[in-house]
């Protein structure tokens, strides 16, 4: 019998839970999945549920819970060093999109007005710690599911080995595939950003999609219908799609054709081919890699932030204006080395703003691309 491969999943939230259960039903070979959380009951319950899914699907997968609070400073290196996993999946951060669906407050208003990019320090801190820990397991592929479109470029700029991200572009591809009834993902090539989970200011700033290498002009209308669905449903689509990526990296076959967010630190999401542990873009005819990356970089501004090739983040001017109403000395730019300090300051800011009522809603601002980009 083949020796089992190992996967570490960091986090037990909604995305991690759906991803783990989906992997339980599709793993191609013997696998041990280590479910890691600071809350042992959540890790134990998710592992038990995923084990049931694996048995019912007749898959040779075993799930083991671990109590380890990486966000709180716990060291992930001993676990990685002991098991040498094929893949480390980061699904844990100090910000959840679910906050925007909860009770309105000055904090939710700030994120809505400034853009999702304001959360980068809260999204990136745990990912930075986790990716740094793979020095104990050099063969481990790091896959980040926490706002990868912006966080992965930060990690890459820090010299950390992040291979790709999950969700976002795959969610949008899933909506298109569902409406067109396309079972073969290789027929689609979609260029998209996390920001496109929301309707863009104008249709010409929406995703670009190709079906059998021909422009898919119906993409905007399809997504407008899909975006009206509950956000939890969209989250689930991205997580289920992610299970195929994790399986391809854990049990490599000839190749895997699909879509991932932020491959090798590029901003946004792309169509890719995964062969072994390498991820290559599969762009439509006439579109160069530079053009694809530049387009995703321009779309990044819709989230209120861009990250350059050195991993330095730049708040869009309008986003910075909103931030400085509550955080007067908020930096306009920051690098990977600044994440820990900004994360601490944002946690304090969030706690304060959560106690304040949301002001009267204002129209969402439209951001222009900074001239420096």
Short mmCIF file of C-alpha atoms in Angstrom, two decimals:
data_model
loop_
_atom_site.label_atom_id
_atom_site.label_comp_id
_atom_site.label_asym_id
_atom_site.label_seq_id
_atom_site.Cartn_x
_atom_site.Cartn_y
_atom_site.Cartn_z
CA UNK A 1 0.00 0.00 0.00
CA UNK A 2 1.24 3.49 -0.83
CA UNK A 3 2.42 5.58 2.08
CA UNK A 4 -0.06 8.38 2.79
CA UNK A 5 0.65 11.95 1.77
CA UNK A 6 0.15 14.69 4.34
CA UNK A 7 -1.76 17.98 4.13
CA UNK A 8 -2.03 20.67 6.81
CA UNK A 9 -5.14 22.87 6.82
CA UNK A 10 -4.82 25.93 9.02
CA UNK A 11 -8.26 27.14 10.09
CA UNK A 12 -11.77 25.83 10.79
CA UNK A 13 -14.00 28.61 9.43
CA UNK A 14 -16.64 28.26 6.72
CA UNK A 15 -14.18 28.14 3.82
CA UNK A 16 -11.85 25.69 5.59
CA UNK A 17 -14.77 23.49 6.56
CA UNK A 18 -16.18 23.21 3.06
CA UNK A 19 -12.72 22.74 1.54
CA UNK A 20 -11.88 19.96 4.00
CA UNK A 21 -15.13 18.07 3.44
CA UNK A 22 -14.83 18.43 -0.34
CA UNK A 23 -11.27 17.08 -0.22
CA UNK A 24 -12.51 14.13 1.85
CA UNK A 25 -14.77 13.17 -1.06
CA UNK A 26 -12.25 13.47 -3.87
CA UNK A 27 -8.71 12.67 -2.60
CA UNK A 28 -6.96 10.55 -5.22
CA UNK A 29 -4.82 8.54 -2.83
CA UNK A 30 -4.04 7.81 0.82
CA UNK A 31 -3.85 11.09 2.72
CA UNK A 32 -3.61 12.31 6.29
CA UNK A 33 -5.07 15.81 6.74
CA UNK A 34 -4.03 17.72 9.85
CA UNK A 35 -6.73 20.21 10.86
CA UNK A 36 -5.12 23.00 12.88
CA UNK A 37 -6.95 25.56 15.00
CA UNK A 38 -6.53 27.51 18.21
CA UNK A 39 -9.94 26.11 19.19
CA UNK A 40 -9.52 22.38 19.79
CA UNK A 41 -13.25 21.66 19.82
CA UNK A 42 -13.66 23.21 16.36
CA UNK A 43 -10.68 21.25 15.02
CA UNK A 44 -11.95 18.01 16.54
CA UNK A 45 -15.50 18.49 15.26
CA UNK A 46 -14.38 19.36 11.73
CA UNK A 47 -11.98 16.40 11.63
CA UNK A 48 -14.74 14.04 12.78
CA UNK A 49 -17.17 15.35 10.18
CA UNK A 50 -14.58 15.13 7.41
CA UNK A 51 -13.73 11.56 8.44
CA UNK A 52 -17.40 10.67 8.02
CA UNK A 53 -17.43 12.24 4.55
CA UNK A 54 -14.33 10.24 3.59
CA UNK A 55 -15.85 6.95 4.72
CA UNK A 56 -19.11 7.62 2.91
CA UNK A 57 -17.20 8.50 -0.26
CA UNK A 58 -14.95 5.43 0.14
CA UNK A 59 -11.78 7.56 0.15
CA UNK A 60 -8.57 6.66 1.94
CA UNK A 61 -8.30 9.90 3.90
CA UNK A 62 -7.87 10.40 7.63
CA UNK A 63 -8.34 13.72 9.44
CA UNK A 64 -6.50 14.55 12.67
CA UNK A 65 -7.20 17.61 14.85
CA UNK A 66 -4.46 19.76 16.37
CA UNK A 67 -4.80 22.63 18.83
CA UNK A 68 -2.32 25.29 17.74
CA UNK A 69 -3.01 29.03 17.84
CA UNK A 70 -0.76 30.32 15.06
CA UNK A 71 -2.45 33.74 15.07
CA UNK A 72 -1.64 33.97 18.77
CA UNK A 73 2.04 33.21 18.20
CA UNK A 74 2.19 29.39 18.38
CA UNK A 75 5.02 27.84 16.36
CA UNK A 76 3.88 25.75 13.38
CA UNK A 77 7.39 24.48 12.59
CA UNK A 78 7.36 21.38 14.85
CA UNK A 79 4.17 20.08 13.22
CA UNK A 80 5.48 20.74 9.70
CA UNK A 81 8.88 19.27 10.52
CA UNK A 82 7.32 16.10 11.94
CA UNK A 83 4.94 15.38 9.06
CA UNK A 84 6.63 17.03 6.06
CA UNK A 85 3.30 17.74 4.34
CA UNK A 86 2.94 18.05 0.60
CA UNK A 87 0.69 21.09 1.06
CA UNK A 88 0.05 23.71 3.74
CA UNK A 89 -3.31 25.41 3.20
CA UNK A 90 -3.77 28.72 5.02
CA UNK A 91 -7.48 29.38 5.68
CA UNK A 92 -7.07 31.36 8.89
CA UNK A 93 -6.84 35.11 9.32
CA UNK A 94 -7.97 37.76 11.78
CA UNK A 95 -10.64 39.08 9.45
CA UNK A 96 -13.68 37.28 8.09
CA UNK A 97 -15.84 38.60 5.23
CA UNK A 98 -18.73 37.46 7.40
CA UNK A 99 -18.16 40.57 9.52
CA UNK A 100 -19.76 42.63 6.74
CA UNK A 101 -22.92 40.55 7.03
CA UNK A 102 -23.22 41.09 10.77
CA UNK A 103 -24.36 44.07 12.80
CA UNK A 104 -23.56 47.39 11.04
CA UNK A 105 -20.95 49.48 12.83
CA UNK A 106 -18.39 52.16 12.14
CA UNK A 107 -15.96 49.31 11.37
CA UNK A 108 -18.13 47.66 8.72
CA UNK A 109 -18.80 51.11 7.24
CA UNK A 110 -15.04 51.81 7.04
CA UNK A 111 -14.32 48.52 5.24
CA UNK A 112 -17.25 49.08 2.87
CA UNK A 113 -16.21 52.65 2.07
CA UNK A 114 -12.44 52.19 1.90
CA UNK A 115 -12.53 48.77 0.20
CA UNK A 116 -11.65 45.23 1.21
CA UNK A 117 -7.96 46.07 0.83
CA UNK A 118 -8.00 47.83 4.18
CA UNK A 119 -7.99 44.34 5.77
CA UNK A 120 -4.64 43.25 4.29
CA UNK A 121 -2.70 43.50 7.59
CA UNK A 122 -5.34 41.36 9.33
CA UNK A 123 -5.37 38.89 6.42
CA UNK A 124 -1.61 38.66 5.94
CA UNK A 125 -0.21 38.34 9.48
CA UNK A 126 -1.08 34.67 10.03
CA UNK A 127 -0.21 33.80 6.43
CA UNK A 128 3.24 35.36 6.89
CA UNK A 129 3.86 33.32 10.04
CA UNK A 130 2.65 30.12 8.42
CA UNK A 131 4.62 30.57 5.21
CA UNK A 132 7.76 31.39 7.23
CA UNK A 133 7.34 28.12 9.13
CA UNK A 134 7.82 25.97 6.02
CA UNK A 135 11.57 26.35 6.50
CA UNK A 136 11.01 23.22 8.62
CA UNK A 137 9.53 21.41 5.61
CA UNK A 138 11.18 22.76 2.43
CA UNK A 139 9.16 20.53 0.09
CA UNK A 140 5.81 21.88 1.27
CA UNK A 141 3.72 23.91 -1.17
CA UNK A 142 2.05 26.90 0.50
CA UNK A 143 -1.49 27.66 -0.67
CA UNK A 144 -3.20 30.71 0.82
CA UNK A 145 -6.97 31.21 0.82
CA UNK A 146 -7.03 34.49 2.80
CA UNK A 147 -7.46 37.37 0.31
CA UNK A 148 -4.73 35.81 -1.89
CA UNK A 149 -5.16 38.39 -4.67
CA UNK A 150 -3.40 40.94 -2.44
CA UNK A 151 -1.82 38.87 0.34
CA UNK A 152 0.12 36.51 -1.94
CA UNK A 153 2.00 39.39 -3.61
CA UNK A 154 2.98 40.56 -0.09
CA UNK A 155 4.22 37.06 0.80
CA UNK A 156 6.06 36.74 -2.49
CA UNK A 157 7.70 40.12 -1.96
CA UNK A 158 8.91 38.88 1.41
CA UNK A 159 10.63 35.97 -0.33
CA UNK A 160 8.24 33.37 1.08
CA UNK A 161 7.28 30.27 -0.95
CA UNK A 162 3.60 30.85 -1.66
CA UNK A 163 2.55 28.83 -4.71
CA UNK A 164 -0.99 30.06 -5.27
CA UNK A 165 -4.30 30.94 -3.65
CA UNK A 166 -7.83 29.56 -3.56
CA UNK A 167 -11.30 31.02 -4.04
CA UNK A 168 -12.23 34.30 -5.74
CA UNK A 169 -11.50 33.62 -9.44
CA UNK A 170 -12.60 29.99 -8.95
CA UNK A 171 -15.88 31.17 -7.45
CA UNK A 172 -16.56 33.31 -10.51
CA UNK A 173 -15.57 30.48 -12.86
CA UNK A 174 -17.92 28.20 -10.95
CA UNK A 175 -20.84 30.58 -11.54
CA UNK A 176 -20.09 30.65 -15.27
CA UNK A 177 -19.68 26.89 -15.51
CA UNK A 178 -22.92 26.33 -13.63
CA UNK A 179 -24.99 28.57 -15.91
CA UNK A 180 -23.41 27.29 -19.15
CA UNK A 181 -23.38 23.67 -17.90
CA UNK A 182 -19.66 23.34 -18.72
CA UNK A 183 -18.17 20.29 -17.04
CA UNK A 184 -14.72 20.65 -18.63
CA UNK A 185 -13.02 23.65 -17.02
CA UNK A 186 -10.25 23.63 -19.62
CA UNK A 187 -12.71 25.14 -22.13
CA UNK A 188 -12.85 28.31 -20.03
CA UNK A 189 -10.14 30.89 -19.47
CA UNK A 190 -11.08 33.59 -16.99
CA UNK A 191 -9.06 36.56 -15.84
CA UNK A 192 -10.59 38.05 -12.68
CA UNK A 193 -9.88 39.64 -9.33
CA UNK A 194 -11.33 39.28 -5.84
CA UNK A 195 -12.99 42.67 -6.38
CA UNK A 196 -15.22 41.07 -9.03
CA UNK A 197 -17.12 39.17 -6.36
CA UNK A 198 -18.95 42.50 -6.21
CA UNK A 199 -20.41 44.29 -9.22
CA UNK A 200 -17.80 46.64 -10.72
CA UNK A 201 -18.63 50.34 -11.21
CA UNK A 202 -19.13 49.78 -14.95
CA UNK A 203 -19.49 46.68 -17.13
CA UNK A 204 -16.22 47.39 -18.96
CA UNK A 205 -14.33 46.88 -15.66
CA UNK A 206 -15.73 43.39 -15.16
CA UNK A 207 -13.81 40.13 -15.67
CA UNK A 208 -12.49 38.94 -19.02
CA UNK A 209 -13.51 35.45 -20.07
CA UNK A 210 -12.97 33.18 -23.06
CA UNK A 211 -14.85 30.03 -24.00
CA UNK A 212 -13.01 27.74 -26.42
CA UNK A 213 -10.59 30.67 -26.86
CA UNK A 214 -13.37 32.99 -28.05
CA UNK A 215 -14.43 36.02 -25.95
CA UNK A 216 -17.38 35.19 -23.73
CA UNK A 217 -19.47 38.34 -24.10
CA UNK A 218 -22.19 37.04 -21.77
CA UNK A 219 -19.84 36.86 -18.78
CA UNK A 220 -20.93 40.15 -17.21
CA UNK A 221 -24.64 39.29 -17.36
CA UNK A 222 -23.99 35.79 -15.98
CA UNK A 223 -22.04 37.16 -13.04
CA UNK A 224 -24.56 39.89 -12.32
CA UNK A 225 -27.11 37.15 -11.75
CA UNK A 226 -24.68 35.09 -9.71
CA UNK A 227 -23.65 37.99 -7.49
CA UNK A 228 -27.21 38.24 -6.21
CA UNK A 229 -26.84 34.87 -4.51
CA UNK A 230 -26.02 34.70 -0.76
CA UNK A 231 -22.34 35.30 -0.12
CA UNK A 232 -22.10 32.08 1.90
CA UNK A 233 -23.16 30.16 -1.23
CA UNK A 234 -20.46 31.86 -3.30
CA UNK A 235 -17.91 31.08 -0.60
CA UNK A 236 -18.85 27.41 -0.84
CA UNK A 237 -18.34 27.31 -4.61
CA UNK A 238 -14.79 28.62 -4.25
CA UNK A 239 -13.98 26.18 -1.46
CA UNK A 240 -15.22 23.13 -3.38
CA UNK A 241 -13.18 24.23 -6.40
CA UNK A 242 -10.15 24.53 -4.14
CA UNK A 243 -10.32 20.86 -3.18
CA UNK A 244 -9.35 19.89 -6.74
CA UNK A 245 -6.27 22.14 -6.54
CA UNK A 246 -5.18 20.64 -3.22
CA UNK A 247 -5.64 17.13 -4.59
CA UNK A 248 -3.59 17.97 -7.70
CA UNK A 249 -0.73 19.21 -5.51
CA UNK A 250 -0.97 16.31 -3.04
CA UNK A 251 -1.34 13.49 -5.56
CA UNK A 252 0.09 14.83 -8.83
CA UNK A 253 -1.18 13.15 -11.97
CA UNK A 254 -0.34 14.13 -15.55
CA UNK A 255 -1.60 17.68 -15.10
CA UNK A 256 -4.51 19.70 -13.74
CA UNK A 257 -6.27 22.43 -15.70
CA UNK A 258 -8.24 25.08 -13.84
CA UNK A 259 -7.99 28.51 -12.22
CA UNK A 260 -6.21 29.81 -9.12
CA UNK A 261 -5.78 33.13 -7.39
CA UNK A 262 -2.40 34.85 -7.26
CA UNK A 263 -0.15 32.12 -8.71
CA UNK A 264 3.45 32.70 -7.59
CA UNK A 265 2.56 36.09 -6.17
CA UNK A 266 0.84 37.66 -9.18
CA UNK A 267 -2.08 39.94 -8.32
CA UNK A 268 -5.57 38.62 -9.09
CA UNK A 269 -6.70 35.32 -10.60
CA UNK A 270 -5.73 33.41 -13.76
CA UNK A 271 -6.34 30.25 -15.78
CA UNK A 272 -3.53 27.79 -15.05
CA UNK A 273 -2.07 24.36 -15.61
CA UNK A 274 -0.64 22.58 -12.57
CA UNK A 275 2.01 19.98 -13.33
CA UNK A 276 3.56 18.37 -10.28
CA UNK A 277 4.44 21.35 -8.07
CA UNK A 278 4.61 23.95 -10.82
CA UNK A 279 1.86 26.36 -11.85
CA UNK A 280 1.89 27.86 -15.35
CA UNK A 281 -0.51 30.37 -16.88
CA UNK A 282 -2.68 29.21 -19.80
CA UNK A 283 -3.75 32.45 -21.41
CA UNK A 284 -5.91 32.88 -24.53
CA UNK A 285 -4.23 33.65 -27.84
CA UNK A 286 -3.10 37.26 -28.14
CA UNK A 287 -2.92 37.95 -24.39
CA UNK A 288 0.59 38.11 -22.92
CA UNK A 289 1.46 37.43 -19.29
CA UNK A 290 2.41 41.08 -18.83
CA UNK A 291 -0.96 42.23 -20.19
CA UNK A 292 -2.82 39.80 -17.92
CA UNK A 293 -0.90 40.88 -14.82
CA UNK A 294 -1.29 44.58 -15.64
CA UNK A 295 -5.03 44.18 -16.07
CA UNK A 296 -5.37 42.45 -12.70
CA UNK A 297 -3.22 45.16 -11.13
CA UNK A 298 -5.61 47.81 -12.45
CA UNK A 299 -8.57 45.84 -11.11
CA UNK A 300 -6.87 45.67 -7.69
CA UNK A 301 -7.72 49.33 -7.20
CA UNK A 302 -11.39 48.36 -6.99
CA UNK A 303 -10.48 46.86 -3.59
CA UNK A 304 -8.74 50.08 -2.57
CA UNK A 305 -5.21 48.66 -2.57
CA UNK A 306 -2.48 47.49 -4.94
CA UNK A 307 0.69 45.53 -4.19
CA UNK A 308 3.78 46.03 -6.34
CA UNK A 309 6.36 43.44 -7.41
CA UNK A 310 8.45 44.06 -4.28
CA UNK A 311 5.52 43.23 -2.02
CA UNK A 312 4.87 46.85 -1.08
CA UNK A 313 1.20 47.71 -0.65
CA UNK A 314 -0.25 51.06 -1.77
CA UNK A 315 -3.62 52.30 -0.57
CA UNK A 316 -5.62 54.02 -3.30
CA UNK A 317 -5.94 57.77 -2.56
CA UNK A 318 -9.68 57.62 -1.92
CA UNK A 319 -9.27 54.59 0.37
CA UNK A 320 -6.56 56.39 2.31
CA UNK A 321 -8.86 59.39 2.77
CA UNK A 322 -11.49 57.14 4.35
CA UNK A 323 -8.95 55.39 6.58
CA UNK A 324 -7.50 58.62 7.88
CA UNK A 325 -10.85 59.80 9.18
CA UNK A 326 -10.35 57.23 11.97
CA UNK A 327 -6.60 56.57 11.69
CA UNK A 328 -4.93 59.94 11.01
CA UNK A 329 -1.38 58.60 10.69
CA UNK A 330 -2.29 55.57 8.61
CA UNK A 331 0.61 54.96 6.21
CA UNK A 332 -0.05 55.35 2.49
CA UNK A 333 2.25 52.41 1.77
CA UNK A 334 3.64 49.49 3.73
CA UNK A 335 5.78 46.43 3.15
CA UNK A 336 5.87 42.87 4.52
CA UNK A 337 8.07 44.01 7.41
CA UNK A 338 5.32 46.37 8.57
CA UNK A 339 2.51 43.80 8.72
CA UNK A 340 2.85 42.84 12.40
CA UNK A 341 2.76 46.43 13.65
CA UNK A 342 -0.15 47.37 11.38
CA UNK A 343 -2.04 44.24 12.37
CA UNK A 344 -1.78 45.24 16.05
CA UNK A 345 -2.94 48.77 15.30
CA UNK A 346 -5.83 47.56 13.15
CA UNK A 347 -7.06 45.18 15.84
CA UNK A 348 -7.24 48.12 18.25
CA UNK A 349 -8.96 50.26 15.62
CA UNK A 350 -11.49 47.54 14.82
CA UNK A 351 -12.33 46.98 18.47
CA UNK A 352 -12.98 50.70 18.92
CA UNK A 353 -15.06 51.08 15.76
CA UNK A 354 -17.17 48.00 16.47
CA UNK A 355 -18.55 49.89 19.46
CA UNK A 356 -19.66 52.82 17.31
CA UNK A 357 -22.79 52.96 15.13
CA UNK A 358 -22.50 53.03 11.38
CA UNK A 359 -22.96 56.51 9.89
CA UNK A 360 -25.55 57.20 7.23
CA UNK A 361 -24.59 55.09 4.18
CA UNK A 362 -22.80 56.88 1.37
CA UNK A 363 -22.33 55.74 -2.23
CA UNK A 364 -19.39 53.37 -2.68
CA UNK A 365 -16.39 55.29 -3.99
CA UNK A 366 -14.82 54.44 -7.33
CA UNK A 367 -11.05 54.29 -7.31
CA UNK A 368 -8.66 55.40 -10.01
CA UNK A 369 -5.40 53.62 -10.64
CA UNK A 370 -2.44 55.43 -9.02
CA UNK A 371 -0.14 56.92 -11.63
CA UNK A 372 2.82 55.07 -10.07
CA UNK A 373 1.29 51.80 -11.21
#
